[in-house]
Amino acid sequence: MSHTLGARQAQKQKTRQAFLDAALALLEEQSLSSLGLREVTRAVGVAPTAFYRHFRSIPDLGVALVDEALGSLHPMVRETVSTTGDSEERISRAVELIAHYVAAHPSHVRFIARERHGGVQPVREAIGGQLARFADEVRVTLAQDPGAAGWSDDDVLMLARLYVDQMLISASLFLEALERPADERDRVARLATRQLRLITIGRDHWLD
Amino acid sequence: MSHTLGARQAQKQKTRQAFLDAALALLEEQSLSSLGLREVTRAVGVAPTAFYRHFRSIPDLGVALVDEALGSLHPMVRETVSTTGDSEERISRAVELIAHYVAAHPSHVRFIARERHGGVQPVREAIGGQLARFADEVRVTLAQDPGAAGWSDDDVLMLARLYVDQMLISASLFLEALERPADERDRVARLATRQLRLITIGRDHWLD
DNA sequence: AATTCCAGAGAACAGTTGTTAACTGGATGA
DNA sequence: TCATCCAGTTAACAACTGTTCTCTGGAATT
């Protein structure tokens, strides 16, 4: 088992994290395809060549950022969508999860929204892969719900994708509302709630 | 009235269009915030300084591209969403509109998807403004529909935004499917159709 | 026919970029 | 204790960037 790392490895991970943090901060106001290697090392306070000790390239760093941003979110999503509670309760759980995550990690959310369709292929693919995982996790959870009786597998996945996409749209709206008066955030929360509610109503009558 | 332009103005507009075309082609594989002025002029085949005769800056060119990509789409959307035909008919009209537009102007669609959350503020704002216009146009059309009786204005706008966002998601999926076997495009079309159908079912039972 | 206008060219500027190679010095393991 | 390792440094490279000022030659105006 991996016990406590030597002082050597510990320092390396610390520097690596500094790279990720600095890059994320710089990406608040530009996109990954314009982020320079020297720009990042300058922000960290190390020599340009130190970069290569941690990442092969800027796209490589971007992929690491995708994991940092979305990797820890899977258990939270599974728990939030789980079948405990009625649908209205699950909707408000979901909206609150998004609101809190955006408030706690705004620059990660911005990064994902920006690079999902951004100019760097490996990063687009990493994000696409993570979102597909989310959709599949939601699909599995939905399939366990008694309301999914009589649904085709394909339709359950269709619904799961709809939910996931809706989450992302709401996250992006919360992000825009972050640097604005608090009542703006409430409006976004109410909008997101009603949209999820409408989708859920459509789900309830899908088999009519 | 603006009659036929002199040979002078005509040539200028031609060069301007060459800038827009070249930029759009370059933006297939990078994002606007990394697009260089010299890169564009090199692709057009003119001196770097010629750029300033047409645009103040690269973001300025980006805003022009937003208008080119979305400006002509408003009448089409209005016609497609209009209240003629039953809802199933309107859904297939909408899906076909998107499929055709993506097939006819793939790089414009890619540009919008990429820069909607991209690193260049004026361009983000221009896209946001156009999307808000679409949502409002859909809202007005929906409000005319008898099915909207008893709906609050806010809820109609909520639904309109849901439709517009859904259009964009579908457009992005069509784009990914473009360079793939034809049956992939059919799958996207069927997915988009079913998602719109589910939303419409939710709409029909909203007031229950 | 003479004058004004202006899209585009040309040259030069100080800064920036990614990548290479060879190095230093403290932690690591024998 | 001594040899090895390796995160980070230093120096140098050719190539590129946006922006300035000055100039040119054909179209537009008088």
Coordinates of C-alpha atoms (C1' of nucleotides) in Angstrom, one line a residue:
Chain A
M1 CA 0.0 0.0 0.0
S2 CA 1.2 3.6 -0.7
H3 CA 2.1 5.1 2.7
T4 CA 3.3 8.6 3.2
L5 CA 5.3 9.9 0.3
G6 CA 8.9 11.0 0.7
A7 CA 9.6 14.7 1.0
R8 CA 10.7 14.4 -2.6
Q9 CA 7.4 13.2 -4.0
A10 CA 5.4 15.4 -1.7
Q11 CA 7.1 18.6 -3.1
K12 CA 6.6 17.4 -6.6
Q13 CA 2.8 17.0 -6.1
K14 CA 2.7 20.4 -4.5
T15 CA 4.3 22.0 -7.5
R16 CA 2.0 20.0 -9.8
Q17 CA -1.0 21.3 -7.9
A18 CA 0.4 24.8 -8.2
F19 CA 0.5 24.4 -12.0
L20 CA -3.2 23.3 -12.0
D21 CA -4.3 26.2 -9.8
A22 CA -2.4 28.8 -11.8
A23 CA -3.7 27.5 -15.1
L24 CA -7.3 27.5 -13.8
A25 CA -6.9 31.1 -12.7
L26 CA -5.5 32.1 -16.0
L27 CA -8.3 30.3 -17.8
E28 CA -10.9 32.6 -16.2
E29 CA -10.3 35.1 -19.0
Q30 CA -9.1 33.0 -21.9
S31 CA -9.4 29.6 -23.4
L32 CA -7.0 26.7 -23.2
S33 CA -5.9 26.9 -26.8
S34 CA -4.4 30.3 -26.1
L35 CA -2.9 29.4 -22.8
G36 CA 0.9 29.6 -23.0
L37 CA 3.3 27.3 -21.3
R38 CA 5.5 30.3 -20.2
E39 CA 2.4 32.1 -19.0
V40 CA 1.7 29.3 -16.6
T41 CA 5.2 28.9 -15.3
R42 CA 5.5 32.6 -14.8
A43 CA 2.3 32.5 -12.7
V44 CA 3.6 29.6 -10.6
G45 CA 7.0 31.3 -10.2
V46 CA 9.2 28.6 -11.7
A47 CA 11.4 28.3 -14.8
P48 CA 9.6 27.5 -18.1
T49 CA 11.4 24.2 -18.4
A50 CA 10.0 23.0 -15.0
F51 CA 6.7 22.5 -16.8
Y52 CA 8.0 19.4 -18.6
R53 CA 8.7 17.7 -15.3
H54 CA 4.9 17.5 -14.8
F55 CA 3.1 17.6 -18.1
R56 CA 4.0 16.7 -21.7
S57 CA 2.1 19.7 -23.0
I58 CA -0.7 22.2 -22.3
P59 CA -3.5 19.9 -23.6
D60 CA -2.1 17.3 -21.2
L61 CA -2.5 19.7 -18.4
G62 CA -6.0 20.4 -19.6
V63 CA -7.0 16.7 -19.4
A64 CA -5.7 16.7 -15.8
L65 CA -7.9 19.7 -15.1
V66 CA -10.9 17.8 -16.4
D67 CA -10.4 15.0 -14.0
E68 CA -9.9 17.4 -11.1
A69 CA -13.2 19.2 -12.1
L70 CA -15.5 16.3 -12.7
G71 CA -13.8 13.2 -11.1
S72 CA -15.1 13.8 -7.6
L73 CA -18.6 14.7 -8.7
H74 CA -19.8 11.2 -9.6
P75 CA -20.6 9.9 -6.2
M76 CA -22.5 13.2 -5.4
V77 CA -24.6 12.8 -8.6
R78 CA -25.4 9.2 -7.9
E79 CA -26.6 10.1 -4.4
T80 CA -28.6 13.1 -5.5
V81 CA -30.4 11.3 -8.3
S82 CA -31.0 8.2 -6.1
T83 CA -34.6 7.0 -5.7
T84 CA -35.1 8.2 -2.2
G85 CA -37.8 10.8 -1.8
D86 CA -40.5 11.9 -4.2
S87 CA -39.7 13.6 -7.5
E88 CA -40.2 17.1 -6.3
E89 CA -37.7 16.4 -3.5
R90 CA -35.2 15.0 -5.9
I91 CA -35.5 18.0 -8.2
S92 CA -34.7 20.4 -5.3
R93 CA -31.8 18.2 -4.3
A94 CA -30.4 18.3 -7.8
V95 CA -30.8 22.1 -8.1
E96 CA -29.1 22.6 -4.7
L97 CA -26.2 20.3 -5.7
I98 CA -25.5 22.4 -8.8
A99 CA -25.9 25.7 -7.0
H100 CA -23.5 24.6 -4.3
Y101 CA -21.0 23.1 -6.6
V102 CA -20.9 26.2 -8.8
A103 CA -20.5 28.4 -5.8
A104 CA -17.7 26.3 -4.4
H105 CA -15.8 25.7 -7.6
P106 CA -16.7 28.4 -10.1
S107 CA -13.5 28.3 -12.1
H108 CA -13.7 24.6 -12.5
V109 CA -17.3 24.9 -13.8
R110 CA -16.2 27.7 -16.2
F111 CA -13.4 25.6 -17.5
I112 CA -15.7 22.7 -18.3
A113 CA -18.3 24.9 -20.0
R114 CA -15.6 26.7 -22.0
E115 CA -13.6 23.6 -23.1
R116 CA -16.5 21.3 -23.7
H117 CA -16.7 22.6 -27.2
G118 CA -13.3 24.3 -27.1
G119 CA -10.4 24.2 -29.5
V120 CA -8.4 21.4 -27.9
Q121 CA -9.4 17.9 -29.0
P122 CA -8.0 15.7 -26.2
V123 CA -9.7 18.0 -23.6
R124 CA -13.0 17.9 -25.5
E125 CA -12.8 14.1 -25.6
A126 CA -12.0 13.9 -21.8
I127 CA -15.0 16.1 -21.0
G128 CA -17.3 14.1 -23.4
G129 CA -16.2 10.9 -21.7
Q130 CA -17.0 12.2 -18.2
L131 CA -20.4 13.5 -19.3
A132 CA -21.2 10.1 -20.9
R133 CA -20.3 8.5 -17.6
F134 CA -22.7 10.9 -15.8
A135 CA -25.5 10.1 -18.3
D136 CA -24.9 6.4 -17.9
E137 CA -25.0 6.6 -14.1
V138 CA -28.2 8.6 -14.2
R139 CA -29.6 6.0 -16.7
V140 CA -28.9 3.1 -14.3
T141 CA -30.5 5.0 -11.4
L142 CA -33.6 5.9 -13.5
A143 CA -33.9 2.3 -14.7
Q144 CA -34.3 1.2 -11.0
D145 CA -37.2 3.5 -10.5
P146 CA -40.6 1.9 -10.7
G147 CA -41.7 4.8 -13.0
A148 CA -39.4 3.3 -15.7
A149 CA -41.5 0.2 -16.1
G150 CA -42.4 -0.3 -19.7
W151 CA -39.7 2.1 -21.0
S152 CA -37.2 0.9 -23.6
D153 CA -33.5 1.1 -22.7
D154 CA -33.0 3.7 -25.4
D155 CA -35.7 5.9 -24.0
V156 CA -34.3 5.8 -20.5
L157 CA -30.9 6.9 -21.9
M158 CA -32.6 9.6 -23.8
L159 CA -34.1 10.9 -20.6
A160 CA -30.9 10.6 -18.7
R161 CA -29.1 12.7 -21.3
L162 CA -31.8 15.3 -21.1
Y163 CA -31.3 15.6 -17.4
V164 CA -27.5 15.8 -17.6
D165 CA -27.6 18.4 -20.3
Q166 CA -30.1 20.4 -18.3
M167 CA -27.8 20.2 -15.3
L168 CA -25.0 21.7 -17.3
I169 CA -27.2 24.5 -18.7
S170 CA -28.2 25.4 -15.2
A171 CA -24.6 25.3 -13.9
S172 CA -23.7 27.8 -16.6
L173 CA -26.6 30.1 -15.6
F174 CA -25.6 29.9 -12.0
L175 CA -22.1 30.8 -13.0
E176 CA -23.3 33.9 -14.8
A177 CA -25.4 34.8 -11.8
L178 CA -22.6 34.4 -9.3
E179 CA -21.2 37.9 -9.7
R180 CA -24.6 39.5 -9.4
P181 CA -27.1 40.4 -6.7
A182 CA -28.4 37.4 -4.8
D183 CA -31.9 37.6 -6.1
E184 CA -30.5 36.7 -9.6
R185 CA -29.3 33.4 -8.2
D186 CA -32.8 32.7 -6.8
R187 CA -34.3 33.4 -10.2
V188 CA -31.9 30.9 -11.8
A189 CA -32.8 28.3 -9.2
R190 CA -36.5 28.8 -9.8
L191 CA -36.0 28.6 -13.6
A192 CA -33.9 25.4 -13.2
T193 CA -36.5 23.9 -10.9
R194 CA -39.4 24.5 -13.2
Q195 CA -37.6 23.2 -16.2
L196 CA -36.7 20.0 -14.4
R197 CA -40.3 19.8 -13.2
L198 CA -41.6 20.1 -16.7
I199 CA -39.3 17.3 -17.9
T200 CA -40.4 15.1 -15.0
I201 CA -44.1 15.7 -15.9
G202 CA -43.3 14.7 -19.5
R203 CA -41.6 11.6 -18.1
D204 CA -44.7 10.7 -16.1
H205 CA -47.0 10.8 -19.2
W206 CA -44.4 9.4 -21.7
L207 CA -46.3 6.1 -22.0
D208 CA -49.8 7.5 -22.5
Chain B
M1 CA -31.4 54.1 -51.3
S2 CA -28.2 52.2 -51.6
H3 CA -27.7 51.4 -55.3
T4 CA -24.9 49.4 -56.8
L5 CA -21.6 50.1 -55.0
G6 CA -18.6 51.5 -56.8
A7 CA -15.8 49.2 -57.8
R8 CA -14.0 50.6 -54.8
Q9 CA -16.6 49.5 -52.1
A10 CA -17.2 46.3 -53.9
Q11 CA -13.6 45.2 -53.7
K12 CA -13.5 46.2 -50.0
Q13 CA -16.5 44.1 -49.2
K14 CA -15.0 41.2 -51.1
T15 CA -11.8 41.4 -49.0
R16 CA -13.8 41.7 -45.8
Q17 CA -15.7 38.5 -46.7
A18 CA -12.4 36.8 -47.4
F19 CA -11.3 37.7 -43.9
L20 CA -14.5 36.2 -42.4
D21 CA -14.1 33.0 -44.5
A22 CA -10.5 32.5 -43.7
A23 CA -11.1 33.1 -40.0
L24 CA -13.9 30.7 -39.9
A25 CA -11.8 28.0 -41.6
L26 CA -9.0 28.6 -39.1
L27 CA -11.4 28.4 -36.2
E28 CA -12.3 24.8 -37.0
E29 CA -9.3 23.7 -35.0
Q30 CA -8.7 26.4 -32.4
S31 CA -10.7 29.0 -30.5
L32 CA -11.0 32.7 -31.1
S33 CA -8.8 33.7 -28.2
S34 CA -5.8 32.0 -29.8
L35 CA -6.5 33.2 -33.4
G36 CA -3.7 35.5 -34.5
L37 CA -4.2 38.6 -36.7
R38 CA -1.2 37.6 -38.8
E39 CA -2.5 34.1 -39.1
V40 CA -5.7 35.4 -40.7
T41 CA -4.0 37.8 -43.1
R42 CA -1.6 35.1 -44.1
A43 CA -4.6 32.8 -45.0
V44 CA -6.3 35.6 -46.9
G45 CA -3.1 36.5 -48.8
V46 CA -2.7 40.2 -47.8
A47 CA -0.3 42.2 -45.6
P48 CA -0.9 42.1 -41.8
T49 CA -1.7 45.8 -41.8
A50 CA -4.6 45.3 -44.2
F51 CA -6.5 43.8 -41.4
Y52 CA -7.0 47.2 -39.7
R53 CA -8.9 48.5 -42.8
H54 CA -11.7 46.1 -41.9
F55 CA -11.7 45.3 -38.2
R56 CA -10.4 47.0 -35.1
S57 CA -9.3 43.7 -33.5
I58 CA -9.8 40.0 -33.6
P59 CA -12.8 40.1 -31.1
D60 CA -14.3 42.7 -33.5
L61 CA -14.1 40.2 -36.3
G62 CA -15.6 37.5 -34.0
V63 CA -18.7 39.7 -33.4
A64 CA -19.1 40.0 -37.2
L65 CA -19.0 36.3 -37.4
V66 CA -21.7 35.9 -34.8
D67 CA -24.0 38.1 -36.9
E68 CA -23.1 36.1 -40.1
A69 CA -23.8 32.8 -38.3
L70 CA -27.1 33.7 -36.5
G71 CA -28.5 36.8 -38.2
S72 CA -30.2 35.1 -41.1
L73 CA -31.7 32.4 -38.9
H74 CA -34.4 34.4 -37.1
P75 CA -37.0 34.3 -39.9
M76 CA -36.4 30.5 -40.4
V77 CA -36.9 29.9 -36.7
R78 CA -40.1 32.0 -36.5
E79 CA -41.6 30.1 -39.5
T80 CA -40.6 26.7 -38.1
V81 CA -42.1 27.2 -34.6
S82 CA -45.2 28.9 -36.0
T83 CA -48.5 27.4 -34.9
T84 CA -49.4 25.8 -38.2
G85 CA -49.6 22.0 -38.0
D86 CA -49.9 19.8 -34.9
S87 CA -47.1 19.5 -32.3
E88 CA -45.7 16.3 -33.8
E89 CA -45.4 18.1 -37.2
R90 CA -43.7 21.1 -35.6
I91 CA -41.2 18.9 -33.9
S92 CA -40.1 17.2 -37.1
R93 CA -40.0 20.6 -38.8
A94 CA -37.7 21.9 -36.1
V95 CA -35.4 18.8 -36.1
E96 CA -35.1 19.0 -39.9
L97 CA -34.3 22.7 -39.8
I98 CA -31.5 22.1 -37.4
A99 CA -30.2 19.1 -39.4
H100 CA -30.2 21.1 -42.6
Y101 CA -28.6 24.2 -41.1
V102 CA -25.8 22.2 -39.5
A103 CA -25.2 20.3 -42.8
A104 CA -25.1 23.6 -44.8
H105 CA -23.1 25.7 -42.4
P106 CA -21.1 23.4 -40.2
S107 CA -18.2 25.7 -39.4
H108 CA -20.6 28.5 -38.4
V109 CA -22.4 26.1 -36.0
R110 CA -19.1 25.0 -34.6
F111 CA -18.0 28.6 -34.1
I112 CA -21.2 29.4 -32.1
A113 CA -21.0 26.3 -29.9
R114 CA -17.3 27.0 -29.3
E115 CA -17.5 30.7 -28.5
R116 CA -20.8 30.7 -26.6
H117 CA -18.8 30.1 -23.5
G118 CA -15.4 31.0 -25.0
G119 CA -12.7 33.3 -23.8
V120 CA -13.6 36.4 -25.6
Q121 CA -16.2 38.6 -23.8
P122 CA -17.6 40.7 -26.6
V123 CA -18.3 37.6 -28.6
R124 CA -19.9 35.8 -25.7
E125 CA -22.2 38.7 -25.3
A126 CA -23.1 38.9 -28.9
I127 CA -24.0 35.2 -28.9
G128 CA -25.9 35.6 -25.7
G129 CA -27.9 38.5 -27.2
Q130 CA -28.8 36.5 -30.3
L131 CA -29.9 33.5 -28.2
A132 CA -32.0 35.8 -26.0
R133 CA -33.7 37.1 -29.2
F134 CA -34.4 33.5 -30.3
A135 CA -35.9 32.7 -26.9
D136 CA -38.1 35.8 -27.0
E137 CA -39.3 35.0 -30.5
V138 CA -40.2 31.5 -29.5
R139 CA -41.9 32.9 -26.4
V140 CA -44.1 35.2 -28.5
T141 CA -45.0 32.3 -30.8
L142 CA -45.8 30.0 -27.9
A143 CA -47.9 32.6 -26.2
Q144 CA -50.2 32.8 -29.3
D145 CA -50.9 29.1 -29.1
P146 CA -54.2 28.1 -27.5
G147 CA -52.2 25.6 -25.4
A148 CA -50.7 28.5 -23.5
A149 CA -54.0 29.5 -22.0
G150 CA -53.6 29.8 -18.2
W151 CA -49.8 30.0 -18.4
S152 CA -47.9 32.8 -16.7
D153 CA -45.6 34.9 -18.9
D154 CA -42.6 33.7 -16.9
D155 CA -43.5 30.0 -17.5
V156 CA -43.9 30.6 -21.2
L157 CA -40.4 32.1 -21.3
M158 CA -39.1 29.2 -19.2
L159 CA -40.5 26.8 -21.9
A160 CA -39.1 28.9 -24.7
R161 CA -35.6 28.8 -23.2
L162 CA -35.9 25.0 -22.8
Y163 CA -36.7 24.6 -26.5
V164 CA -33.9 26.9 -27.6
D165 CA -31.3 25.2 -25.4
Q166 CA -32.5 21.9 -26.7
M167 CA -32.0 23.1 -30.3
L168 CA -28.5 24.1 -29.6
I169 CA -27.7 20.7 -27.9
S170 CA -29.1 18.9 -30.9
A171 CA -27.1 21.1 -33.3
S172 CA -23.9 20.2 -31.5
L173 CA -24.8 16.5 -31.7
F174 CA -25.5 16.8 -35.4
L175 CA -22.2 18.5 -35.9
E176 CA -20.3 15.6 -34.2
A177 CA -22.3 13.1 -36.3
L178 CA -21.5 15.0 -39.6
E179 CA -18.2 13.3 -40.2
R180 CA -19.5 9.8 -39.5
P181 CA -21.7 7.2 -41.2
A182 CA -25.1 8.4 -42.1
D183 CA -26.9 6.1 -39.6
E184 CA -25.3 8.1 -36.9
R185 CA -27.1 11.2 -38.1
D186 CA -30.4 9.3 -38.0
R187 CA -29.8 8.3 -34.4
V188 CA -29.2 11.9 -33.5
A189 CA -32.4 13.0 -35.3
R190 CA -34.4 10.3 -33.5
L191 CA -32.9 11.3 -30.1
A192 CA -33.7 15.0 -30.7
T193 CA -37.2 14.2 -31.8
R194 CA -37.9 12.1 -28.7
Q195 CA -36.5 14.7 -26.4
L196 CA -38.6 17.5 -27.9
R197 CA -41.6 15.1 -27.7
L198 CA -41.1 14.5 -24.0
I199 CA -40.8 18.3 -23.4
T200 CA -44.0 18.8 -25.3
I201 CA -45.8 16.2 -23.3
G202 CA -44.6 17.9 -20.2
R203 CA -46.0 21.1 -21.6
D204 CA -49.4 19.5 -22.3
H205 CA -49.8 18.4 -18.6
W206 CA -48.1 21.5 -17.0
L207 CA -51.4 22.8 -15.6
D208 CA -52.6 19.5 -14.1
Chain C
dA1 C1' -7.7 66.9 -66.4
dA2 C1' -6.4 67.7 -61.8
dT3 C1' -7.1 66.6 -57.0
dT4 C1' -8.5 63.9 -53.2
dC5 C1' -9.2 59.6 -51.1
dC6 C1' -8.1 55.1 -49.2
dA7 C1' -7.3 49.8 -49.5
dG8 C1' -3.4 47.6 -49.3
dA9 C1' 2.0 47.1 -49.1
dG10 C1' 6.4 47.4 -46.9
dA11 C1' 9.7 47.8 -43.3
dA12 C1' 10.8 48.0 -38.7
dC13 C1' 9.9 47.7 -33.4
dA14 C1' 10.1 45.4 -29.0
dG15 C1' 8.1 41.3 -26.9
dT16 C1' 6.7 37.0 -26.8
dT17 C1' 6.6 32.0 -27.8
dG18 C1' 8.0 26.5 -27.3
dT19 C1' 11.9 23.5 -27.1
dT20 C1' 16.9 22.1 -26.7
dA21 C1' 20.8 21.1 -23.9
dA22 C1' 23.7 21.1 -20.1
dC23 C1' 23.8 22.4 -15.2
dT24 C1' 23.1 22.3 -9.8
dG25 C1' 22.1 20.7 -5.3
dG26 C1' 19.4 18.4 -2.0
dA27 C1' 16.8 14.1 -1.1
dT28 C1' 17.1 9.0 -1.6
dG29 C1' 18.8 4.3 -1.3
dA30 C1' 22.9 1.1 -1.0
Chain D
dT1 C1' 29.3 7.6 3.7
dC2 C1' 29.0 7.6 -1.1
dA3 C1' 26.8 7.1 -5.5
dT4 C1' 22.5 7.8 -7.8
dC5 C1' 18.4 10.2 -8.9
dC6 C1' 15.6 14.0 -10.5
dA7 C1' 12.9 18.6 -9.6
dG8 C1' 14.0 22.8 -11.0
dT9 C1' 17.6 26.3 -13.2
dT10 C1' 20.1 28.8 -16.7
dA11 C1' 21.1 30.1 -21.3
dA12 C1' 20.3 30.2 -25.9
dC13 C1' 17.6 29.3 -30.4
dA14 C1' 14.7 30.6 -34.3
dA15 C1' 10.1 31.7 -35.0
dC16 C1' 6.4 34.3 -34.2
dT17 C1' 3.3 38.1 -32.4
dG18 C1' 0.5 43.1 -32.6
dT19 C1' 1.2 47.7 -33.8
dT20 C1' 3.5 52.0 -35.6
dC21 C1' 4.6 54.9 -39.5
dT22 C1' 5.4 55.8 -44.3
dC23 C1' 4.4 54.9 -48.9
dT24 C1' 1.9 53.6 -53.4
dG25 C1' -1.3 53.4 -57.1
dG26 C1' -5.7 53.1 -58.8
dA27 C1' -10.6 54.6 -58.0
dA28 C1' -13.7 58.6 -56.9
dT29 C1' -14.7 63.3 -56.9
dT30 C1' -14.4 68.0 -58.6

